[in-house]
GROMACS .gro file of C-alpha atoms in nm:
model
  324
    1MET     CA    1 -18.122   0.594  19.185
    2SER     CA    2 -17.989   0.610  19.542
    3GLN     CA    3 -18.156   0.301  19.692
    4PRO     CA    4 -18.300   0.000  19.507
    5PRO     CA    5 -18.651  -0.112  19.590
    6SER     CA    6 -18.648  -0.403  19.835
    7ARG     CA    7 -18.983  -0.563  19.750
    8HIS     CA    8 -18.869  -0.785  19.467
    9SER     CA    9 -18.823  -1.157  19.433
   10VAL     CA   10 -18.470  -1.294  19.441
   11ASP     CA   11 -18.472  -1.353  19.065
   12GLU     CA   12 -18.588  -0.997  19.001
   13LEU     CA   13 -18.317  -0.853  19.227
   14ILE     CA   14 -18.049  -1.061  19.058
   15GLU     CA   15 -18.167  -0.956  18.712
   16LEU     CA   16 -18.162  -0.591  18.816
   17GLY     CA   17 -17.812  -0.643  18.956
   18ARG     CA   18 -17.700  -0.805  18.632
   19GLN     CA   19 -17.831  -0.511  18.431
   20MET     CA   20 -17.650  -0.263  18.655
   21VAL     CA   21 -17.324  -0.457  18.621
   22ALA     CA   22 -17.364  -0.454  18.241
   23GLN     CA   23 -17.422  -0.078  18.249
   24GLY     CA   24 -17.120  -0.017  18.473
   25SER     CA   25 -17.330   0.095  18.772
   26TRP     CA   26 -17.150  -0.139  19.007
   27GLN     CA   27 -17.250   0.038  19.331
   28VAL     CA   28 -17.621   0.011  19.252
   29ALA     CA   29 -17.564  -0.349  19.140
   30LEU     CA   30 -17.415  -0.432  19.478
   31ARG     CA   31 -17.725  -0.299  19.657
   32TYR     CA   32 -17.957  -0.518  19.452
   33LEU     CA   33 -17.738  -0.823  19.490
   34ARG     CA   34 -17.699  -0.780  19.866
   35LEU     CA   35 -18.076  -0.774  19.899
   36ALA     CA   36 -18.095  -1.095  19.696
   37LEU     CA   37 -17.832  -1.262  19.914
   38GLN     CA   38 -18.018  -1.163  20.229
   39GLN     CA   39 -18.294  -1.393  20.108
   40GLU     CA   40 -18.072  -1.663  19.952
   41PRO     CA   41 -17.720  -1.649  20.098
   42ASP     CA   42 -17.605  -1.947  19.892
   43ASN     CA   43 -17.718  -1.816  19.551
   44SER     CA   44 -17.419  -1.882  19.326
   45TYR     CA   45 -17.529  -1.650  19.046
   46ALA     CA   46 -17.569  -1.356  19.283
   47HIS     CA   47 -17.221  -1.415  19.427
   48ALA     CA   48 -17.073  -1.434  19.076
   49LEU     CA   49 -17.234  -1.104  18.979
   50MET     CA   50 -17.112  -0.953  19.308
   51ALA     CA   51 -16.761  -1.057  19.205
   52LEU     CA   52 -16.793  -0.875  18.872
   53ALA     CA   53 -16.934  -0.566  19.045
   54TYR     CA   54 -16.648  -0.558  19.297
   55GLN     CA   55 -16.399  -0.606  19.017
   56ARG     CA   56 -16.539  -0.304  18.835
   57GLY     CA   57 -16.525  -0.113  19.161
   58ASN     CA   58 -16.153  -0.186  19.192
   59ASN     CA   59 -16.193  -0.410  19.497
   60PRO     CA   60 -15.996  -0.719  19.392
   61ARG     CA   61 -16.000  -0.893  19.730
   62GLN     CA   62 -16.379  -0.885  19.762
   63ALA     CA   63 -16.414  -0.980  19.395
   64LEU     CA   64 -16.202  -1.289  19.448
   65ASN     CA   65 -16.387  -1.384  19.766
   66GLU     CA   66 -16.725  -1.358  19.595
   67ALA     CA   67 -16.608  -1.555  19.292
   68MET     CA   68 -16.477  -1.834  19.513
   69LEU     CA   69 -16.806  -1.842  19.704
   70ALA     CA   70 -16.990  -1.874  19.375
   71VAL     CA   71 -16.775  -2.174  19.280
   72ARG     CA   72 -16.822  -2.330  19.624
   73TYR     CA   73 -17.201  -2.306  19.609
   74GLU     CA   74 -17.235  -2.441  19.253
   75PRO     CA   75 -16.914  -2.617  19.139
   76ASP     CA   76 -17.081  -2.802  18.852
   77TRP     CA   77 -17.200  -2.490  18.670
   78TYR     CA   78 -16.966  -2.324  18.423
   79TYR     CA   79 -17.052  -1.962  18.509
   80PRO     CA   80 -16.890  -1.938  18.855
   81HIS     CA   81 -16.565  -2.083  18.714
   82TYR     CA   82 -16.591  -1.840  18.422
   83VAL     CA   83 -16.627  -1.539  18.653
   84LEU     CA   84 -16.344  -1.666  18.875
   85GLY     CA   85 -16.126  -1.690  18.564
   86ILE     CA   86 -16.209  -1.333  18.462
   87VAL     CA   87 -16.134  -1.200  18.811
   88LEU     CA   88 -15.802  -1.384  18.831
   89LYS     CA   89 -15.703  -1.279  18.479
   90ASP     CA   90 -15.773  -0.913  18.550
   91GLN     CA   91 -15.561  -0.941  18.866
   92GLY     CA   92 -15.268  -1.087  18.670
   93ARG     CA   93 -15.291  -1.437  18.821
   94LEU     CA   94 -15.268  -1.601  18.484
   95GLU     CA   95 -15.199  -1.962  18.579
   96ARG     CA   96 -15.493  -1.980  18.820
   97ALA     CA   97 -15.709  -1.795  18.568
   98GLU     CA   98 -15.636  -2.057  18.303
   99VAL     CA   99 -15.729  -2.339  18.542
  100ALA     CA  100 -16.063  -2.172  18.617
  101LEU     CA  101 -16.139  -2.095  18.253
  102ARG     CA  102 -16.042  -2.446  18.141
  103ARG     CA  103 -16.279  -2.585  18.404
  104ALA     CA  104 -16.555  -2.358  18.273
  105LEU     CA  105 -16.486  -2.476  17.918
  106ALA     CA  106 -16.500  -2.840  18.026
  107LEU     CA  107 -16.847  -2.775  18.168
  108GLU     CA  108 -16.962  -2.564  17.868
  109PRO     CA  109 -16.750  -2.664  17.565
  110GLN     CA  110 -16.936  -2.449  17.311
  111ASN     CA  111 -16.927  -2.123  17.505
  112ALA     CA  112 -16.765  -1.857  17.284
  113SER     CA  113 -16.711  -1.610  17.570
  114VAL     CA  114 -16.506  -1.859  17.770
  115ILE     CA  115 -16.293  -1.938  17.465
  116ALA     CA  116 -16.249  -1.565  17.392
  117HIS     CA  117 -16.113  -1.509  17.742
  118LEU     CA  118 -15.874  -1.798  17.692
  119ALA     CA  119 -15.759  -1.629  17.370
  120ASP     CA  120 -15.701  -1.306  17.562
  121LEU     CA  121 -15.509  -1.503  17.824
  122ALA     CA  122 -15.288  -1.648  17.548
  123CYS     CA  123 -15.223  -1.293  17.423
  124ARG     CA  124 -15.112  -1.185  17.769
  125ARG     CA  125 -14.863  -1.470  17.768
  126ALA     CA  126 -14.746  -1.387  17.413
  127HIS     CA  127 -14.866  -1.727  17.287
  128TRP     CA  128 -14.975  -1.577  16.958
  129GLN     CA  129 -15.050  -1.894  16.761
  130GLU     CA  130 -15.265  -2.030  17.043
  131ALA     CA  131 -15.443  -1.695  17.068
  132VAL     CA  132 -15.523  -1.699  16.696
  133ARG     CA  133 -15.650  -2.057  16.717
  134LEU     CA  134 -15.873  -1.985  17.016
  135ALA     CA  135 -16.002  -1.660  16.867
  136HIS     CA  136 -16.100  -1.837  16.544
  137GLN     CA  137 -16.267  -2.111  16.749
  138ALA     CA  138 -16.472  -1.855  16.942
  139LEU     CA  139 -16.566  -1.667  16.625
  140SER     CA  140 -16.680  -1.989  16.459
  141LEU     CA  141 -16.930  -2.025  16.744
  142GLU     CA  142 -17.019  -1.656  16.773
  143PRO     CA  143 -16.900  -1.442  16.479
  144THR     CA  144 -16.980  -1.115  16.658
  145ASN     CA  145 -16.792  -1.193  16.980
  146ARG     CA  146 -16.604  -0.870  17.055
  147GLY     CA  147 -16.350  -1.029  17.288
  148ALA     CA  148 -16.247  -1.284  17.027
  149GLN     CA  149 -16.222  -1.018  16.755
  150LEU     CA  150 -15.995  -0.800  16.969
  151ALA     CA  151 -15.779  -1.095  17.075
  152LEU     CA  152 -15.736  -1.191  16.711
  153ALA     CA  153 -15.647  -0.834  16.615
  154LEU     CA  154 -15.392  -0.809  16.897
  155ALA     CA  155 -15.234  -1.144  16.810
  156ARG     CA  156 -15.211  -1.059  16.440
  157GLY     CA  157 -15.064  -0.718  16.514
  158SER     CA  158 -14.806  -0.868  16.747
  159GLN     CA  159 -14.717  -1.124  16.480
  160GLY     CA  160 -14.649  -0.841  16.236
  161GLN     CA  161 -14.964  -0.889  16.028
  162LEU     CA  162 -15.055  -0.524  16.065
  163ASP     CA  163 -15.307  -0.496  15.780
  164GLU     CA  164 -15.527  -0.770  15.923
  165ALA     CA  165 -15.496  -0.630  16.275
  166GLU     CA  166 -15.601  -0.287  16.151
  167ARG     CA  167 -15.895  -0.426  15.954
  168ILE     CA  168 -16.034  -0.612  16.257
  169ALA     CA  169 -15.979  -0.319  16.494
  170ARG     CA  170 -16.150  -0.075  16.256
  171HIS     CA  171 -16.445  -0.311  16.229
  172CYS     CA  172 -16.474  -0.321  16.609
  173LEU     CA  173 -16.444   0.057  16.622
  174SER     CA  174 -16.719   0.100  16.362
  175GLU     CA  175 -16.954  -0.092  16.590
  176ASP     CA  176 -16.843   0.090  16.905
  177PRO     CA  177 -16.654   0.419  16.852
  178GLU     CA  178 -16.584   0.434  17.228
  179ASP     CA  179 -16.397   0.102  17.243
  180PRO     CA  180 -16.058   0.176  17.406
  181ASP     CA  181 -15.917  -0.165  17.312
  182ALA     CA  182 -15.982  -0.110  16.942
  183LEU     CA  183 -15.826   0.238  16.961
  184TRP     CA  184 -15.523   0.095  17.139
  185ILE     CA  185 -15.472  -0.176  16.876
  186LEU     CA  186 -15.490   0.086  16.601
  187ALA     CA  187 -15.234   0.292  16.795
  188MET     CA  188 -15.007  -0.012  16.825
  189VAL     CA  189 -15.035  -0.078  16.450
  190ALA     CA  190 -14.948   0.285  16.373
  191VAL     CA  191 -14.642   0.283  16.600
  192ARG     CA  192 -14.514  -0.043  16.453
  193ARG     CA  193 -14.542   0.115  16.111
  194GLY     CA  194 -14.330   0.406  16.232
  195ASP     CA  195 -14.619   0.656  16.238
  196TRP     CA  196 -14.566   0.781  16.592
  197ARG     CA  197 -14.796   1.084  16.552
  198THR     CA  198 -15.101   0.868  16.477
  199GLY     CA  199 -15.001   0.622  16.746
  200TRP     CA  200 -14.965   0.905  16.997
  201GLN     CA  201 -15.308   1.052  16.920
  202LEU     CA  202 -15.488   0.716  16.919
  203SER     CA  203 -15.325   0.623  17.251
  204LEU     CA  204 -15.451   0.949  17.400
  205ASP     CA  205 -15.798   0.880  17.257
  206ALA     CA  206 -15.799   0.539  17.427
  207LEU     CA  207 -15.680   0.689  17.757
  208ALA     CA  208 -15.951   0.956  17.739
  209ILE     CA  209 -16.206   0.672  17.750
  210ASP     CA  210 -16.017   0.447  17.992
  211PRO     CA  211 -15.747   0.638  18.185
  212GLU     CA  212 -15.621   0.313  18.338
  213HIS     CA  213 -15.571   0.127  18.009
  214PRO     CA  214 -15.226  -0.040  18.039
  215GLY     CA  215 -15.184  -0.110  17.668
  216ALA     CA  216 -15.259   0.249  17.569
  217ARG     CA  217 -15.010   0.375  17.827
  218GLU     CA  218 -14.739   0.148  17.693
  219THR     CA  219 -14.810   0.243  17.332
  220LEU     CA  220 -14.796   0.612  17.427
  221ILE     CA  221 -14.444   0.548  17.561
  222HIS     CA  222 -14.354   0.360  17.242
  223ALA     CA  223 -14.478   0.655  17.034
  224ALA     CA  224 -14.251   0.885  17.234
  225GLY     CA  225 -13.967   0.641  17.171
  226MET     CA  226 -14.028   0.635  16.796
  227ARG     CA  227 -14.009   1.014  16.802
  228SER     CA  228 -13.657   0.986  16.949
  229LYS     CA  229 -13.419   0.858  16.680
  230ILE     CA  230 -13.184   0.696  16.929
  231MET     CA  231 -13.465   0.470  17.057
  232VAL     CA  232 -13.591   0.351  16.719
  233PRO     CA  233 -13.349   0.052  16.686
  234ALA     CA  234 -13.429  -0.062  17.041
  235LEU     CA  235 -13.804  -0.045  16.977
  236ARG     CA  236 -13.771  -0.220  16.642
  237TRP     CA  237 -13.581  -0.495  16.823
  238GLN     CA  238 -13.850  -0.514  17.093
  239PHE     CA  239 -14.127  -0.536  16.833
  240TRP     CA  240 -13.940  -0.818  16.660
  241VAL     CA  241 -13.891  -1.006  16.988
  242ASP     CA  242 -14.260  -0.955  17.072
  243ARG     CA  243 -14.352  -1.148  16.759
  244LEU     CA  244 -14.180  -1.460  16.897
  245SER     CA  245 -14.339  -1.703  17.136
  246PRO     CA  246 -14.158  -1.754  17.470
  247VAL     CA  247 -14.005  -2.078  17.337
  248TRP     CA  248 -13.860  -1.910  17.029
  249ARG     CA  249 -13.733  -1.623  17.242
  250PHE     CA  250 -13.537  -1.877  17.444
  251VAL     CA  251 -13.406  -2.040  17.125
  252ALA     CA  252 -13.298  -1.701  16.985
  253LEU     CA  253 -13.117  -1.614  17.309
  254PHE     CA  254 -12.945  -1.954  17.309
  255LEU     CA  255 -12.826  -1.909  16.950
  256ILE     CA  256 -12.691  -1.561  17.028
  257LEU     CA  257 -12.503  -1.688  17.333
  258ALA     CA  258 -12.373  -1.984  17.135
  259GLY     CA  259 -12.251  -1.744  16.866
  260LEU     CA  260 -12.069  -1.532  17.121
  261HIS     CA  261 -11.908  -1.840  17.272
  262SER     CA  262 -11.799  -1.965  16.930
  263GLY     CA  263 -11.651  -1.626  16.851
  264ARG     CA  264 -11.453  -1.632  17.173
  265ILE     CA  265 -11.315  -1.976  17.087
  266VAL     CA  266 -11.219  -1.868  16.736
  267PHE     CA  267 -11.041  -1.556  16.856
  268SER     CA  268 -10.856  -1.751  17.123
  269LYS     CA  269 -10.688  -1.959  16.853
  270ASP     CA  270 -10.390  -1.856  16.647
  271PHE     CA  271 -10.570  -1.763  16.324
  272ALA     CA  272 -10.409  -1.527  16.078
  273SER     CA  273 -10.581  -1.194  16.137
  274THR     CA  274 -10.556  -1.107  15.769
  275THR     CA  275 -10.786  -1.383  15.648
  276PHE     CA  276 -11.123  -1.269  15.519
  277TRP     CA  277 -11.337  -1.496  15.733
  278THR     CA  278 -11.158  -1.412  16.055
  279ASP     CA  279 -11.193  -1.039  15.990
  280ALA     CA  280 -11.562  -1.078  15.900
  281LEU     CA  281 -11.627  -1.286  16.210
  282MET     CA  282 -11.454  -1.035  16.433
  283PHE     CA  283 -11.649  -0.748  16.277
  284GLY     CA  284 -11.980  -0.928  16.332
  285TRP     CA  285 -11.886  -1.023  16.686
  286VAL     CA  286 -11.790  -0.665  16.775
  287CYS     CA  287 -12.113  -0.529  16.622
  288LEU     CA  288 -12.318  -0.777  16.825
  289VAL     CA  289 -12.143  -0.678  17.148
  290LEU     CA  290 -12.194  -0.309  17.074
  291PHE     CA  291 -12.562  -0.367  17.000
  292TRP     CA  292 -12.611  -0.548  17.331
  293LEU     CA  293 -12.435  -0.264  17.511
  294TYR     CA  294 -12.670  -0.022  17.335
  295LEU     CA  295 -12.974  -0.226  17.449
  296LEU     CA  296 -12.841  -0.234  17.805
  297LEU     CA  297 -12.764   0.137  17.831
  298VAL     CA  298 -12.987   0.347  17.605
  299PRO     CA  299 -13.345   0.229  17.687
  300PRO     CA  300 -13.309   0.264  18.068
  301LEU     CA  301 -13.166   0.613  18.023
  302PHE     CA  302 -13.450   0.707  17.790
  303TYR     CA  303 -13.721   0.570  18.019
  304GLY     CA  304 -13.558   0.744  18.314
  305TRP     CA  305 -13.575   1.070  18.123
  306LEU     CA  306 -13.944   1.008  18.047
  307ARG     CA  307 -14.018   0.980  18.419
  308ARG     CA  308 -13.915   1.345  18.448
  309ALA     CA  309 -14.062   1.455  18.114
  310ARG     CA  310 -14.254   1.780  18.089
  311ASP     CA  311 -14.554   1.599  17.943
  312LYS     CA  312 -14.769   1.490  18.238
  313ARG     CA  313 -14.929   1.212  18.033
  314LEU     CA  314 -14.590   1.050  17.973
  315ARG     CA  315 -14.497   1.075  18.339
  316GLU     CA  316 -14.824   0.911  18.437
  317ALA     CA  317 -14.779   0.639  18.179
  318MET     CA  318 -14.428   0.563  18.306
  319ARG     CA  319 -14.549   0.537  18.665
  320HIS     CA  320 -14.802   0.271  18.574
  321THR     CA  321 -14.600   0.051  18.338
  322HIS     CA  322 -14.322  -0.201  18.392
  323GLN     CA  323 -14.068  -0.018  18.181
  324PRO     CA  324 -13.711  -0.033  18.320
   0.00000   0.00000   0.00000
């Protein structure tokens, strides 16, 4: 369909635009919605759908402009705030996204989709307990909500509860075999179990559906790391750290630094080097220092090597991730 018919009411044009957005035909959706806005320039729903269409068309600036117009024209309706939250979240503006989504939830407290996006936002911030709570809340309102199911699977997998994460992801995949998020979560579970071959293949399956999927790219890199024996301890350490919330990560770092400082104080004193506890403390302190040196040196060298790897898929994945 090259051009949409123009002789429709505003409501009909908006509904046709909504259907095209849902089907992924964002260019056709824009044509319908522009026709609707020619008749009603202040139609909030049309502007919100325009924002989603622009977002799918990889035009973040226009998407944000349209979402903000939608909010301006109808600030007391939850949907414009909801769309603004989605646009901001997809653009990585997490704090502003949470403000918009919280406003949408205040206006529509029982909306499972809003809560599911908040759960996904908590996952992006590594707030796993909050993500689980929000996902369960959304599923209590709408048991089939796909966003909440995937957020729950991701949070459980990141917490180390791999069996539950796999069960949820396989359920999502049974309903939609072309779901790249479900494939990615299964890949993540496989890699964390040490099965890099399965993780590698599932990551490629996810990227075949969505070549821009950031999680699948990162998991592909992790699979390559698990294949390299020298990277396995570093990845195991990263997976363990990923299970912690940001607060507990800070606490763990503080305890490690405090331990190093205590060791320096002990060694600065005139203890007999033959005592058991002094020798054990020195051994532990030296091992910790060596491990930190390993974490500082080996992963950057490995990721640098991947950037020049023969496998084009790895090179592409490295270009689009935040690996050191």
